[in-house]
Coordinates of C-alpha atoms and ligand atoms in Angstrom, one line a residue:
X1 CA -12.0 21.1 -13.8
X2 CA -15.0 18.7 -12.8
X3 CA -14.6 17.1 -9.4
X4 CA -14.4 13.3 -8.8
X5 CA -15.2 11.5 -5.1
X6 CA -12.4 12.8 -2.5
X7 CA -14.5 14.8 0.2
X8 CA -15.9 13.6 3.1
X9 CA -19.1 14.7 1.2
X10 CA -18.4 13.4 -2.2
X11 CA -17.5 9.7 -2.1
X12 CA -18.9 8.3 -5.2
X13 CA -16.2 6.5 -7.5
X14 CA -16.8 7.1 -11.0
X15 CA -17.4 3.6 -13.0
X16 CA -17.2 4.9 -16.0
X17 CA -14.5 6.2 -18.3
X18 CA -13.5 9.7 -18.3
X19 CA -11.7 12.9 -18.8
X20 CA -10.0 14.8 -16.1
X21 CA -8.8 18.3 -17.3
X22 CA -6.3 16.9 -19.5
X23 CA -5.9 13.4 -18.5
X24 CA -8.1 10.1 -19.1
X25 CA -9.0 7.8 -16.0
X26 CA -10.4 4.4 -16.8
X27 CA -12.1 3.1 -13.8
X28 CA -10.8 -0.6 -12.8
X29 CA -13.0 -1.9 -10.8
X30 CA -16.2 -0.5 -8.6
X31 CA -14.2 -0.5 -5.3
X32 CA -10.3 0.8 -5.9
X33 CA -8.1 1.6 -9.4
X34 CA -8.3 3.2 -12.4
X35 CA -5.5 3.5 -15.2
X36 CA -4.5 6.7 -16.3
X37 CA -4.1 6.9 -20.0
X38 CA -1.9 8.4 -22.2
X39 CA 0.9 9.8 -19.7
X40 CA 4.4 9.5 -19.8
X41 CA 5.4 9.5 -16.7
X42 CA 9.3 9.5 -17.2
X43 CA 8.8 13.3 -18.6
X44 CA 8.4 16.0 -16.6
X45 CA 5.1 16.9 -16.1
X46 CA 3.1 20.2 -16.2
X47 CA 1.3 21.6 -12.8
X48 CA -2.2 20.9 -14.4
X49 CA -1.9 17.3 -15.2
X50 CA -0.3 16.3 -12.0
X51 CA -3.4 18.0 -10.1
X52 CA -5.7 15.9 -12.5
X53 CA -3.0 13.0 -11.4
X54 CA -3.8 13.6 -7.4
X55 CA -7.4 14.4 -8.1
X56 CA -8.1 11.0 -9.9
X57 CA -5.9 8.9 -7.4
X58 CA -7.5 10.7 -4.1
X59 CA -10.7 8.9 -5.8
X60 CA -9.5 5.5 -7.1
X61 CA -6.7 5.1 -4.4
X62 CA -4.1 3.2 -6.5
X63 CA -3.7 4.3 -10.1
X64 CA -2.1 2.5 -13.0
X65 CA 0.3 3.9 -16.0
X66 CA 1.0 1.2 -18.5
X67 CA 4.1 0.6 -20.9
X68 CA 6.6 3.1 -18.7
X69 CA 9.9 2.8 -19.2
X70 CA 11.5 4.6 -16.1
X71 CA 15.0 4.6 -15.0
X72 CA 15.3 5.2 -11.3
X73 CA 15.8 9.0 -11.7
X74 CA 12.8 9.0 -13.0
X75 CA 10.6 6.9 -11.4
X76 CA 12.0 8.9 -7.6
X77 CA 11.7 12.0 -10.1
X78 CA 7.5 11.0 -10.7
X79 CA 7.4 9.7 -6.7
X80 CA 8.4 13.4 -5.9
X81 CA 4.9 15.0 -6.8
X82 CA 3.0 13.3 -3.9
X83 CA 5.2 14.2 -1.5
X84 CA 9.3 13.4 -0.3
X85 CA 10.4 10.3 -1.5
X86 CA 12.0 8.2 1.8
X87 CA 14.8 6.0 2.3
X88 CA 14.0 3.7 4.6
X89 CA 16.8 1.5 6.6
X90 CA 17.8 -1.0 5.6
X91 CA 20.3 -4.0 6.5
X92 CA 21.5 -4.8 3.1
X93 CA 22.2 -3.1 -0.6
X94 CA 22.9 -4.0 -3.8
X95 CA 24.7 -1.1 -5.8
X96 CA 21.3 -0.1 -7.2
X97 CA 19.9 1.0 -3.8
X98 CA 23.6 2.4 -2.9
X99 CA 23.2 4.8 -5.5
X100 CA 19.2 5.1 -5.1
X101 CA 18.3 4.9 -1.6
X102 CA 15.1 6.1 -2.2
X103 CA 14.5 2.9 -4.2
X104 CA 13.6 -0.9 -2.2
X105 CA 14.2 -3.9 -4.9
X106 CA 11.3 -6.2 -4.7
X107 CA 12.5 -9.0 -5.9
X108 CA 13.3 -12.7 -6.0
X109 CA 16.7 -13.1 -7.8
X110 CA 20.1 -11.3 -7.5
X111 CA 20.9 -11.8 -3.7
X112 CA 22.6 -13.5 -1.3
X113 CA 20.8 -16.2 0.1
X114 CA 20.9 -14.8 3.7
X115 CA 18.7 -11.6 2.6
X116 CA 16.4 -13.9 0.4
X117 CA 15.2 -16.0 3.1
X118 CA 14.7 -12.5 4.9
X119 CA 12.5 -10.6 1.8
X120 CA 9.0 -11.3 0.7
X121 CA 11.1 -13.7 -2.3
X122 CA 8.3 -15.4 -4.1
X123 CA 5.5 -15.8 -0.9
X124 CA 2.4 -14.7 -0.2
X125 CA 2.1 -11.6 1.3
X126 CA -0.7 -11.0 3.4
X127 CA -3.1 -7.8 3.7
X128 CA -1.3 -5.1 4.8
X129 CA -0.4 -1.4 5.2
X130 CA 3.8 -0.8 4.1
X131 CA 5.4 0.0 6.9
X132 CA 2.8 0.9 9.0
X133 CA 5.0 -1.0 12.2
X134 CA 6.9 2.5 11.9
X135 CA 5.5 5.5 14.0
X136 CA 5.1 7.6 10.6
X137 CA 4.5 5.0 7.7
X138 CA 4.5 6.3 4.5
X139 CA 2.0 8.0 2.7
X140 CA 1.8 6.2 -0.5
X141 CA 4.2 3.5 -2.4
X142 CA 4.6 3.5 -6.3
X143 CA 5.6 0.1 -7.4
X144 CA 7.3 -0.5 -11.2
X145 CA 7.6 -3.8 -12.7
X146 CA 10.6 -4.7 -15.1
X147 CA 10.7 -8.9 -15.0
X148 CA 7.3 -10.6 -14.3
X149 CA 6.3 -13.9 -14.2
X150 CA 4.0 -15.4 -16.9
X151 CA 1.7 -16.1 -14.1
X152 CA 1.1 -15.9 -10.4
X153 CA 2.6 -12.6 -8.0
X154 CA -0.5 -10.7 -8.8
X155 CA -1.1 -7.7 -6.3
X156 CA -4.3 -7.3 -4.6
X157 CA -5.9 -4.0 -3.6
X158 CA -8.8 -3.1 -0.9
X159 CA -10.5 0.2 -0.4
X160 CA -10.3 1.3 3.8
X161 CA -12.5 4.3 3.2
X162 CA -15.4 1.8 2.0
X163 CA -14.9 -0.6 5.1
X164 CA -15.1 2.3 7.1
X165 CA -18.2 3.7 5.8
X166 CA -19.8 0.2 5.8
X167 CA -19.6 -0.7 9.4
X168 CA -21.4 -1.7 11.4
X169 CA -22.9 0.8 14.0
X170 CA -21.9 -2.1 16.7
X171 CA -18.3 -2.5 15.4
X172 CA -17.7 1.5 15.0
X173 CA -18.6 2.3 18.4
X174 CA -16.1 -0.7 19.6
X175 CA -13.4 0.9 17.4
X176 CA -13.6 4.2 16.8
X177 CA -11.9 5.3 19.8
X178 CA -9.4 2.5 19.9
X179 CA -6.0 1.9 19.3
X180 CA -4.2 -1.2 17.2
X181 CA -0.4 -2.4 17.7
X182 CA 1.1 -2.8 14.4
X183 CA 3.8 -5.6 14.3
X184 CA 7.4 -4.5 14.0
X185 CA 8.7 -8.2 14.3
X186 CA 7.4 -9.8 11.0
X187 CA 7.4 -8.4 7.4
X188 CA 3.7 -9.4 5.3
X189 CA 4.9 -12.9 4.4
X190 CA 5.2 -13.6 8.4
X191 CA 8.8 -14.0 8.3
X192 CA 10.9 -12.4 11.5
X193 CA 12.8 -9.3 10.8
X194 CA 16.4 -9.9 11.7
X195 CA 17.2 -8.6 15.8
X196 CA 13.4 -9.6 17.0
X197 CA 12.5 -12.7 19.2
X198 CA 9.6 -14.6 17.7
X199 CA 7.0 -14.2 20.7
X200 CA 3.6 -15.1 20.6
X201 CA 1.5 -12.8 23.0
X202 CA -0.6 -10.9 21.3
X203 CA 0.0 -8.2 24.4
X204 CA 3.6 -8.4 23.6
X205 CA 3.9 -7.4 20.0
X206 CA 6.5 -4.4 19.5
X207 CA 5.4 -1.8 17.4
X208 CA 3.5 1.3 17.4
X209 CA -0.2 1.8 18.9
X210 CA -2.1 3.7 15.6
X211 CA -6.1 4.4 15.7
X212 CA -8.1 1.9 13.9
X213 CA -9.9 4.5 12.5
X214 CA -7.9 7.4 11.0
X215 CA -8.8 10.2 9.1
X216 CA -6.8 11.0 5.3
X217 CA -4.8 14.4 5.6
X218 CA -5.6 15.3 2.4
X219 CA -9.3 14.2 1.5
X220 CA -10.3 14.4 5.2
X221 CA -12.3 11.4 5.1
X222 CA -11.9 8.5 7.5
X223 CA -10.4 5.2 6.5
X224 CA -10.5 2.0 8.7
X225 CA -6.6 1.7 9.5
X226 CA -5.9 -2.0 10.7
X227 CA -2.5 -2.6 8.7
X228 CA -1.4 -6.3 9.2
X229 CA -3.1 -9.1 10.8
X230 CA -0.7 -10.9 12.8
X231 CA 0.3 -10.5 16.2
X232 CA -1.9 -7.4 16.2
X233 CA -3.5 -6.0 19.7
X234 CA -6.2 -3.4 21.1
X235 CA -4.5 -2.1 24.0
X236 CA -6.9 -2.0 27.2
X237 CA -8.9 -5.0 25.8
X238 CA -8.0 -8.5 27.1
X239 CA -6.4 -10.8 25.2
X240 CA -10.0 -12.8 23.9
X241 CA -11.6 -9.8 23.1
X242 CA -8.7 -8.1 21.1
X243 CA -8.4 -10.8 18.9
X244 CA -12.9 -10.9 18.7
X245 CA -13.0 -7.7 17.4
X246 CA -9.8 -7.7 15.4
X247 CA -11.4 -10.9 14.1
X248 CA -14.6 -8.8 13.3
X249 CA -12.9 -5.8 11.6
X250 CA -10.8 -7.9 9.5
X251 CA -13.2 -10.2 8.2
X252 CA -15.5 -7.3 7.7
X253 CA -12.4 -5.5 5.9
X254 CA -11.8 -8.7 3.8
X255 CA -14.6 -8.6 1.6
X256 CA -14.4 -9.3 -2.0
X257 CA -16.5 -6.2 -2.7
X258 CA -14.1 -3.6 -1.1
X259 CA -10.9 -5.3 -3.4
X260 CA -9.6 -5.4 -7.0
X261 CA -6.2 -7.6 -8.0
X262 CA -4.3 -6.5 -10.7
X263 CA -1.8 -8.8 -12.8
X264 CA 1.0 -7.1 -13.8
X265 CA 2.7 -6.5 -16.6
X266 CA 6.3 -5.8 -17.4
X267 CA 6.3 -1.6 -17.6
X268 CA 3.6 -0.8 -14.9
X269 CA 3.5 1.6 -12.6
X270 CA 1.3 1.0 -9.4
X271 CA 1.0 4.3 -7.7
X272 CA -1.3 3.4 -4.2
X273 CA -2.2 5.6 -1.2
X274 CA -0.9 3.6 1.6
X275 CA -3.5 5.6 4.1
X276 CA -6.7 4.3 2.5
X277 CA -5.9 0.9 0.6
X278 CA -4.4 -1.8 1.7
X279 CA -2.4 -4.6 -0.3
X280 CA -1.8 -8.3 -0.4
X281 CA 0.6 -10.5 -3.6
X282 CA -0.1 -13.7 -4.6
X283 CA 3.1 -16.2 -3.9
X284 CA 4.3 -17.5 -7.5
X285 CA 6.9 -19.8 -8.7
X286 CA 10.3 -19.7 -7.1
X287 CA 12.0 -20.2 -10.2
X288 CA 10.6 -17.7 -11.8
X289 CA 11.9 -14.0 -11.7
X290 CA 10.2 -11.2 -10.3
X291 CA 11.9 -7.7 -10.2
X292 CA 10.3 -4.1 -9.3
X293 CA 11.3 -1.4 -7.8
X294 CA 9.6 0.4 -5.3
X295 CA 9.5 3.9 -4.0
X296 CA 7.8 5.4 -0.6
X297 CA 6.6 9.1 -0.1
X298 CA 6.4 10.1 3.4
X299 CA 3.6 10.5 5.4
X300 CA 2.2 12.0 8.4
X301 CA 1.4 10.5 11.7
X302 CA -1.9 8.7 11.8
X303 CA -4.8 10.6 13.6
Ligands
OGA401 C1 5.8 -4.9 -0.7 C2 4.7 -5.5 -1.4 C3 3.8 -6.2 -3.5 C4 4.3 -7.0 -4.7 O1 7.0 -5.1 -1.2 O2 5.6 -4.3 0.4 O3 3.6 -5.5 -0.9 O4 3.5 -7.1 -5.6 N1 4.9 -5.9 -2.6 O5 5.4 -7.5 -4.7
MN402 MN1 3.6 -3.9 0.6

């Protein structure tokens, strides 16, 4: 089979359609995604199409599969190839997740109002990494929509191998032997997680210490690993200083030219690699409903 970017010394994305062994990748943008065509997912699939799978998403970082129709079997069934599905912890259920812990609803409708005000519901969510506030986040989510809005909720993508390879000499030396804290307190809309105290000093934020710059365990190439704004720190820095360079690296990260949004449509599958991209959503009407479910492979500790 031909070989697409995912060595340290092969890190061109392809732009341009093409076949991979068995399967077709159509390239979404220059920086991150590309759909793959033609798969149903909810079979099982055979060895050689889910290397072509890996192969293609170690390139584009997030691949799409269009018109799936996945029960949650399934969809923790298709998770399973990249690695062990998780179930994280969590405070509340409905009889979905009882019976699939594996899956986390993300959604605006069907729950009490005490665990709405606590979810994303229908806010923005900022840049971020999921769950990198834990010691071992996951290695990749795969996100599957059954009730979009007509417009609005769109999820945004960014590609943290480019950013990395696109520093700045000044701002790689500052960071490549550095640590970030990664908030444990706030989820990516900036709401408090239920048993923290809302504290403001930088120096103070609970959550794990990860390296800004990590290296992938699978494509061995380093990725700039900053994972949510907010209340983030460099440990050994002071407090001006920490928030200068985090200012630098984020607004360095933040370029339109590393990103790609995708709108969604009811029956997508967002598989991304939660090591190299980051994601942000787009807030969208509150009376409009918003369902997907959402799976998490586990990862290995950042190095
Ligand atoms: C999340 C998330 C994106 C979306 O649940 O962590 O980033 O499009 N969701 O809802
Ligand atoms: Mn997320």
């Amino acid at each position: 089979m031909q070989t697409v970017g995912i060595s340290p010394e092969n890190t061109t994305i392809p732009q341009e359609k093409y076949e991979l062994g068995k399967i077709t990748v159509v390239p979404l943008s220059p920086a991150i995604g590309a759909e793959v065509v033609g798969v149903d997912i909810s079979e099982p699939l055979p060895a050689d199409i889910i290397v072509a799978i890996k192969q293609a998403w170690h390139a584009h970082l997030v691949l799409l599969f269009r018109d799936q129709t996945l029960t949650p079997e399934q969809h923790i069934y298709f998770s399973s190839y990249f690695g062990t599905p998780q179930s994280p912890n969590r405070t509340s259920f409905t009889p979905m997740t009882e019976k699939y812990p594996e899956i986390i609803e993300v959604m605006n409708v069907g729950m009490e109002k005490a665990r709405l005000d606590r979810s994303l519901g229908n806010a923005e969510a900022f840049w971020h990494t999921d769950m990198s506030y834990k010691d071992i986040p996951p290695a990749a989510s795969a996100l599957y929509a059954l009730e979009i809005p007509p417009e609005g909720g769109n999820t945004c993508f960014c590609n943290m191998y480019r950013a990395y390879d696109d520093l700045p000499p000044d701002l790689l030396a500052m960071a490549q032997d550095r640590t970030a804290v990664h908030d444990a307190s706030r989820n990516s809309a900036g709401k408090l997680r239920p048993g923290f105290v809302d504290e403001k000093d930088p120096r103070k934020t609970p959550g794990p210490r990860h390296p800004l710059v990590r290296t992938h365990p699978e494509t061995g190439r380093k990725a700039l690993f900053l994972g949510r704004r907010p209340y983030s720190y460099i440990p050994g820095l002071p407090v001006d200083e920490s928030e200068a360079l985090l200012n630098c690296l984020w607004s360095h990260a933040g370029q339109e030219k590393y990103a790609w949004c995708h709108a969604w449509k009811v029956g997508d599958l967002l598989l991304w690699d939660n090591r190299c991209a980051m994601h942000r959503r787009d807030p969208f009407d509150a009376a409009q409903r918003r369902v997907l479910h959402r799976t998490q492979i586990a990862g290995d500790r950042p190095y």
